[in-house]
Amino acid sequence: MSRTVPCSRSWSISEDSLKRYVQFASESCIQELLAASDTNRSGNSNNDGWKVLTLDNGVEISKRRSGSLHTFRSRWVLRSVSPQQFITVANAIDAAKQWDSDLVEARYIKEIEDNLSIIRLRFGDNSKPLFRNREFIVYERRQTMEDGTVVVAVASLPKEIAAGLHPKQNNSIRGLLLQSGWVVEKLEDNSCAVTYVVQLDPAGWLPKCFVNKFNTKLVMIIENLRKLAQACPIDAQI
């Protein structure tokens, strides 16, 4: 079934309705991220359908089938990098192009609360095939749990709501980031363990080989984030 048909409908909803929807959706996403992190800590990635793709230089990347889509998960430990340092880098929208070379534009559309925002991500014609000429309208929620674990949940708004907030421009294809985010756990010696989860529907037909090789992009992102986080000031705040 083709996914290239553009969305012709848009919904105009109130600020309160948008806030309630995003709060509910992001809470569900946070729980999914925490569950994925818990499964990974158990040391048996075969549980819950996870299959290890690569394990190299302390970085594990796994994949789980979700219907016709695939969810990717990576986990690694950053020595002498605090959760605050890592999240400051990973959450800095102005610096996002430094760790994801495919990203052309990232900007805030709406601030809903101090820890809850709507963002537009745009990837250009020269991006890798999985992201080429795609744009995503996503919410981003940041939450610190009681044990100090920091969770950042990011996922697309429904296309009708996204179209009402920000109409699709030019010939770009609006993709769906179904579930993604970071779980950053504090370790001893001011270090942290990072779990990253992403489930993506880029929209439009793509050869399976491109989707299945998404782990290559994850490795690149991880290495870029590692370098940026290690260079981040120690007293960085979330």
CSV table of C-alpha atoms in Angstrom, one decimal:
chain,number,residue,atom,x,y,z
A,1,MET,CA,0.0,0.0,0.0
A,2,SER,CA,1.5,3.4,-1.0
A,3,ARG,CA,2.2,5.9,1.7
A,4,THR,CA,3.0,8.8,-0.7
A,5,VAL,CA,-0.5,10.3,-0.8
A,6,PRO,CA,-0.4,13.7,0.8
A,7,CYS,CA,-2.6,14.5,3.7
A,8,SER,CA,-5.3,16.9,2.5
A,9,ARG,CA,-7.0,17.4,5.9
A,10,SER,CA,-6.0,19.6,8.8
A,11,TRP,CA,-7.5,20.0,12.2
A,12,SER,CA,-7.6,23.3,14.1
A,13,ILE,CA,-7.7,22.5,17.8
A,14,SER,CA,-7.7,24.6,20.9
A,15,GLU,CA,-4.5,25.2,23.0
A,16,ASP,CA,-6.0,23.2,25.9
A,17,SER,CA,-6.9,20.3,23.6
A,18,LEU,CA,-3.4,20.3,22.0
A,19,LYS,CA,-1.9,20.4,25.5
A,20,ARG,CA,-4.0,17.5,26.8
A,21,TYR,CA,-3.3,15.4,23.7
A,22,VAL,CA,0.5,15.9,23.8
A,23,GLN,CA,0.7,15.3,27.6
A,24,PHE,CA,-1.1,12.0,27.2
A,25,ALA,CA,0.8,10.9,24.1
A,26,SER,CA,4.2,11.9,25.6
A,27,GLU,CA,3.5,10.1,28.9
A,28,SER,CA,2.8,6.9,26.9
A,29,CYS,CA,6.0,7.4,24.9
A,30,ILE,CA,8.0,7.9,28.1
A,31,GLN,CA,6.8,4.6,29.6
A,32,GLU,CA,7.7,2.8,26.3
A,33,LEU,CA,11.2,4.3,26.5
A,34,LEU,CA,11.7,3.3,30.1
A,35,ALA,CA,10.4,-0.2,29.3
A,36,ALA,CA,12.9,-0.5,26.4
A,37,SER,CA,15.7,0.6,28.7
A,38,ASP,CA,14.7,-1.9,31.4
A,39,THR,CA,14.7,-4.7,28.8
A,40,ASN,CA,18.1,-3.8,27.6
A,41,ARG,CA,19.5,-3.7,31.1
A,42,SER,CA,18.4,-7.3,31.7
A,43,GLY,CA,21.2,-8.4,29.4
A,44,ASN,CA,18.9,-10.6,27.2
A,45,SER,CA,18.1,-8.7,24.0
A,46,ASN,CA,16.0,-11.7,22.7
A,47,ASN,CA,13.3,-10.8,25.2
A,48,ASP,CA,10.3,-8.8,23.8
A,49,GLY,CA,11.5,-9.5,20.3
A,50,TRP,CA,14.8,-7.5,20.4
A,51,LYS,CA,17.6,-8.8,18.1
A,52,VAL,CA,21.1,-7.6,18.4
A,53,LEU,CA,22.5,-6.2,15.2
A,54,THR,CA,25.9,-4.9,16.3
A,55,LEU,CA,27.9,-4.9,19.5
A,56,ASP,CA,31.1,-2.9,19.0
A,57,ASN,CA,33.3,-0.6,21.0
A,58,GLY,CA,30.8,-0.7,23.9
A,59,VAL,CA,27.8,0.2,21.8
A,60,GLU,CA,24.9,-2.2,21.3
A,61,ILE,CA,22.4,-1.7,18.6
A,62,SER,CA,19.2,-3.9,18.5
A,63,LYS,CA,16.1,-4.1,16.4
A,64,ARG,CA,12.6,-5.2,17.0
A,65,ARG,CA,9.9,-5.8,14.4
A,66,SER,CA,6.7,-3.8,14.9
A,67,GLY,CA,4.3,-4.8,12.2
A,68,SER,CA,5.8,-3.6,8.9
A,69,LEU,CA,8.1,-1.2,10.7
A,70,HIS,CA,11.2,-1.7,12.7
A,71,THR,CA,12.2,-0.1,16.1
A,72,PHE,CA,15.9,0.4,16.6
A,73,ARG,CA,17.5,0.7,20.0
A,74,SER,CA,21.1,1.6,21.0
A,75,ARG,CA,22.8,1.7,24.4
A,76,TRP,CA,26.2,2.7,25.5
A,77,VAL,CA,28.0,4.1,28.5
A,78,LEU,CA,29.7,7.6,28.5
A,79,ARG,CA,32.6,7.8,30.9
A,80,SER,CA,33.1,11.1,32.7
A,81,VAL,CA,30.0,12.5,31.1
A,82,SER,CA,27.1,13.4,33.4
A,83,PRO,CA,23.4,13.1,32.3
A,84,GLN,CA,23.2,16.9,32.3
A,85,GLN,CA,26.1,17.2,29.9
A,86,PHE,CA,24.6,14.6,27.5
A,87,ILE,CA,21.1,16.0,27.5
A,88,THR,CA,22.4,19.5,27.1
A,89,VAL,CA,24.0,18.4,23.8
A,90,ALA,CA,21.3,16.0,22.6
A,91,ASN,CA,18.6,18.5,23.5
A,92,ALA,CA,20.2,21.6,21.9
A,93,ILE,CA,18.1,22.2,18.8
A,94,ASP,CA,20.5,24.8,17.4
A,95,ALA,CA,23.4,22.2,17.6
A,96,ALA,CA,21.4,19.3,16.2
A,97,LYS,CA,23.0,19.6,12.8
A,98,GLN,CA,26.4,18.9,14.4
A,99,TRP,CA,25.4,15.4,15.4
A,100,ASP,CA,23.0,14.6,12.5
A,101,SER,CA,24.5,15.7,9.2
A,102,ASP,CA,21.3,14.9,7.3
A,103,LEU,CA,19.3,17.6,9.2
A,104,VAL,CA,18.8,20.8,7.3
A,105,GLU,CA,16.6,22.7,9.7
A,106,ALA,CA,15.3,22.3,13.3
A,107,ARG,CA,13.2,25.0,14.9
A,108,TYR,CA,10.6,25.4,17.6
A,109,ILE,CA,7.0,25.9,16.4
A,110,LYS,CA,5.3,26.2,19.8
A,111,GLU,CA,6.2,26.1,23.5
A,112,ILE,CA,3.4,24.3,25.4
A,113,GLU,CA,5.1,24.1,28.8
A,114,ASP,CA,8.6,24.6,30.1
A,115,ASN,CA,9.4,20.9,29.3
A,116,LEU,CA,7.1,20.4,26.4
A,117,SER,CA,7.5,21.8,22.9
A,118,ILE,CA,6.4,21.4,19.2
A,119,ILE,CA,9.4,21.2,16.8
A,120,ARG,CA,9.8,21.0,13.0
A,121,LEU,CA,12.6,18.9,11.6
A,122,ARG,CA,13.5,19.1,8.0
A,123,PHE,CA,15.9,17.0,5.9
A,124,GLY,CA,17.0,18.2,2.4
A,125,ASP,CA,17.5,16.8,-1.0
A,126,ASN,CA,21.1,15.8,-0.2
A,127,SER,CA,20.2,13.7,2.8
A,128,LYS,CA,20.5,10.0,2.9
A,129,PRO,CA,17.7,8.1,1.2
A,130,LEU,CA,15.9,7.2,4.4
A,131,PHE,CA,15.4,11.0,5.2
A,132,ARG,CA,15.7,12.7,1.8
A,133,ASN,CA,13.3,15.6,1.4
A,134,ARG,CA,11.4,14.6,4.6
A,135,GLU,CA,10.0,16.8,7.3
A,136,PHE,CA,8.6,15.9,10.7
A,137,ILE,CA,6.4,17.9,13.1
A,138,VAL,CA,7.1,16.4,16.5
A,139,TYR,CA,6.5,17.1,20.2
A,140,GLU,CA,9.5,16.9,22.6
A,141,ARG,CA,9.0,16.3,26.3
A,142,ARG,CA,11.8,16.3,28.9
A,143,GLN,CA,11.3,14.7,32.3
A,144,THR,CA,13.5,13.8,35.2
A,145,MET,CA,12.4,10.8,37.2
A,146,GLU,CA,12.7,10.4,41.0
A,147,ASP,CA,15.9,8.4,40.7
A,148,GLY,CA,17.5,11.1,38.6
A,149,THR,CA,17.1,9.3,35.3
A,150,VAL,CA,16.4,11.8,32.5
A,151,VAL,CA,13.9,10.9,29.7
A,152,VAL,CA,13.4,12.9,26.5
A,153,ALA,CA,10.4,11.7,24.4
A,154,VAL,CA,10.0,12.7,20.8
A,155,ALA,CA,7.3,11.7,18.4
A,156,SER,CA,5.2,13.1,15.5
A,157,LEU,CA,1.9,14.7,15.9
A,158,PRO,CA,-1.0,13.1,14.0
A,159,LYS,CA,-0.8,14.4,10.4
A,160,GLU,CA,-4.1,16.3,10.6
A,161,ILE,CA,-3.0,18.2,13.8
A,162,ALA,CA,0.4,18.8,12.3
A,163,ALA,CA,-1.1,20.3,9.1
A,164,GLY,CA,-3.2,22.6,11.2
A,165,LEU,CA,-0.2,23.9,13.1
A,166,HIS,CA,2.3,24.0,10.2
A,167,PRO,CA,1.1,23.3,6.6
A,168,LYS,CA,3.4,21.2,4.6
A,169,GLN,CA,5.7,23.3,2.4
A,170,ASN,CA,7.0,22.9,-1.2
A,171,ASN,CA,7.5,19.3,-2.3
A,172,SER,CA,8.6,17.8,1.0
A,173,ILE,CA,7.2,14.6,2.3
A,174,ARG,CA,5.9,14.6,5.8
A,175,GLY,CA,7.2,11.5,7.6
A,176,LEU,CA,6.1,10.0,10.9
A,177,LEU,CA,8.4,9.6,13.9
A,178,LEU,CA,6.3,7.1,15.7
A,179,GLN,CA,8.4,6.8,18.8
A,180,SER,CA,11.8,8.0,19.8
A,181,GLY,CA,13.8,9.4,22.6
A,182,TRP,CA,16.6,9.1,25.2
A,183,VAL,CA,16.8,7.5,28.6
A,184,VAL,CA,19.9,8.7,30.4
A,185,GLU,CA,20.8,7.1,33.7
A,186,LYS,CA,23.3,8.4,36.2
A,187,LEU,CA,26.2,6.1,37.0
A,188,GLU,CA,29.1,6.4,39.5
A,189,ASP,CA,32.1,8.6,38.7
A,190,ASN,CA,29.9,11.3,37.0
A,191,SER,CA,29.2,8.9,34.1
A,192,CYS,CA,26.0,7.9,32.4
A,193,ALA,CA,24.3,5.1,30.5
A,194,VAL,CA,22.4,6.2,27.5
A,195,THR,CA,19.5,4.3,25.7
A,196,TYR,CA,18.2,5.7,22.4
A,197,VAL,CA,15.0,4.3,20.8
A,198,VAL,CA,13.6,5.2,17.4
A,199,GLN,CA,10.7,3.9,15.3
A,200,LEU,CA,10.3,5.7,12.0
A,201,ASP,CA,7.9,5.8,9.1
A,202,PRO,CA,9.6,8.1,6.6
A,203,ALA,CA,6.5,8.0,4.3
A,204,GLY,CA,6.9,6.9,0.7
A,205,TRP,CA,8.3,3.6,-0.6
A,206,LEU,CA,11.9,2.8,0.4
A,207,PRO,CA,13.9,-0.3,-0.3
A,208,LYS,CA,14.1,-2.5,2.7
A,209,CYS,CA,17.9,-2.4,2.6
A,210,PHE,CA,17.9,1.3,3.4
A,211,VAL,CA,15.6,0.8,6.4
A,212,ASN,CA,17.5,-2.2,7.7
A,213,LYS,CA,20.8,-0.3,7.5
A,214,PHE,CA,19.5,2.4,9.7
A,215,ASN,CA,21.9,1.1,12.4
A,216,THR,CA,24.8,2.6,10.3
A,217,LYS,CA,23.3,6.0,10.8
A,218,LEU,CA,22.8,5.3,14.5
A,219,VAL,CA,26.5,4.5,14.9
A,220,MET,CA,27.4,7.8,13.3
A,221,ILE,CA,25.0,9.8,15.5
A,222,ILE,CA,26.3,8.1,18.6
A,223,GLU,CA,29.9,8.9,17.8
A,224,ASN,CA,29.1,12.5,17.1
A,225,LEU,CA,27.1,12.9,20.3
A,226,ARG,CA,29.9,11.3,22.3
A,227,LYS,CA,32.4,13.9,21.1
A,228,LEU,CA,30.1,16.8,21.7
A,229,ALA,CA,29.1,15.6,25.2
A,230,GLN,CA,32.7,15.1,26.2
A,231,ALA,CA,33.4,18.7,25.1
A,232,CYS,CA,30.4,20.1,27.0
A,233,PRO,CA,31.2,22.0,30.2
A,234,ILE,CA,30.9,20.0,33.4
A,235,ASP,CA,28.4,22.4,35.0
A,236,ALA,CA,26.0,22.3,32.1
A,237,GLN,CA,22.3,22.3,33.1
A,238,ILE,CA,19.3,20.7,31.5
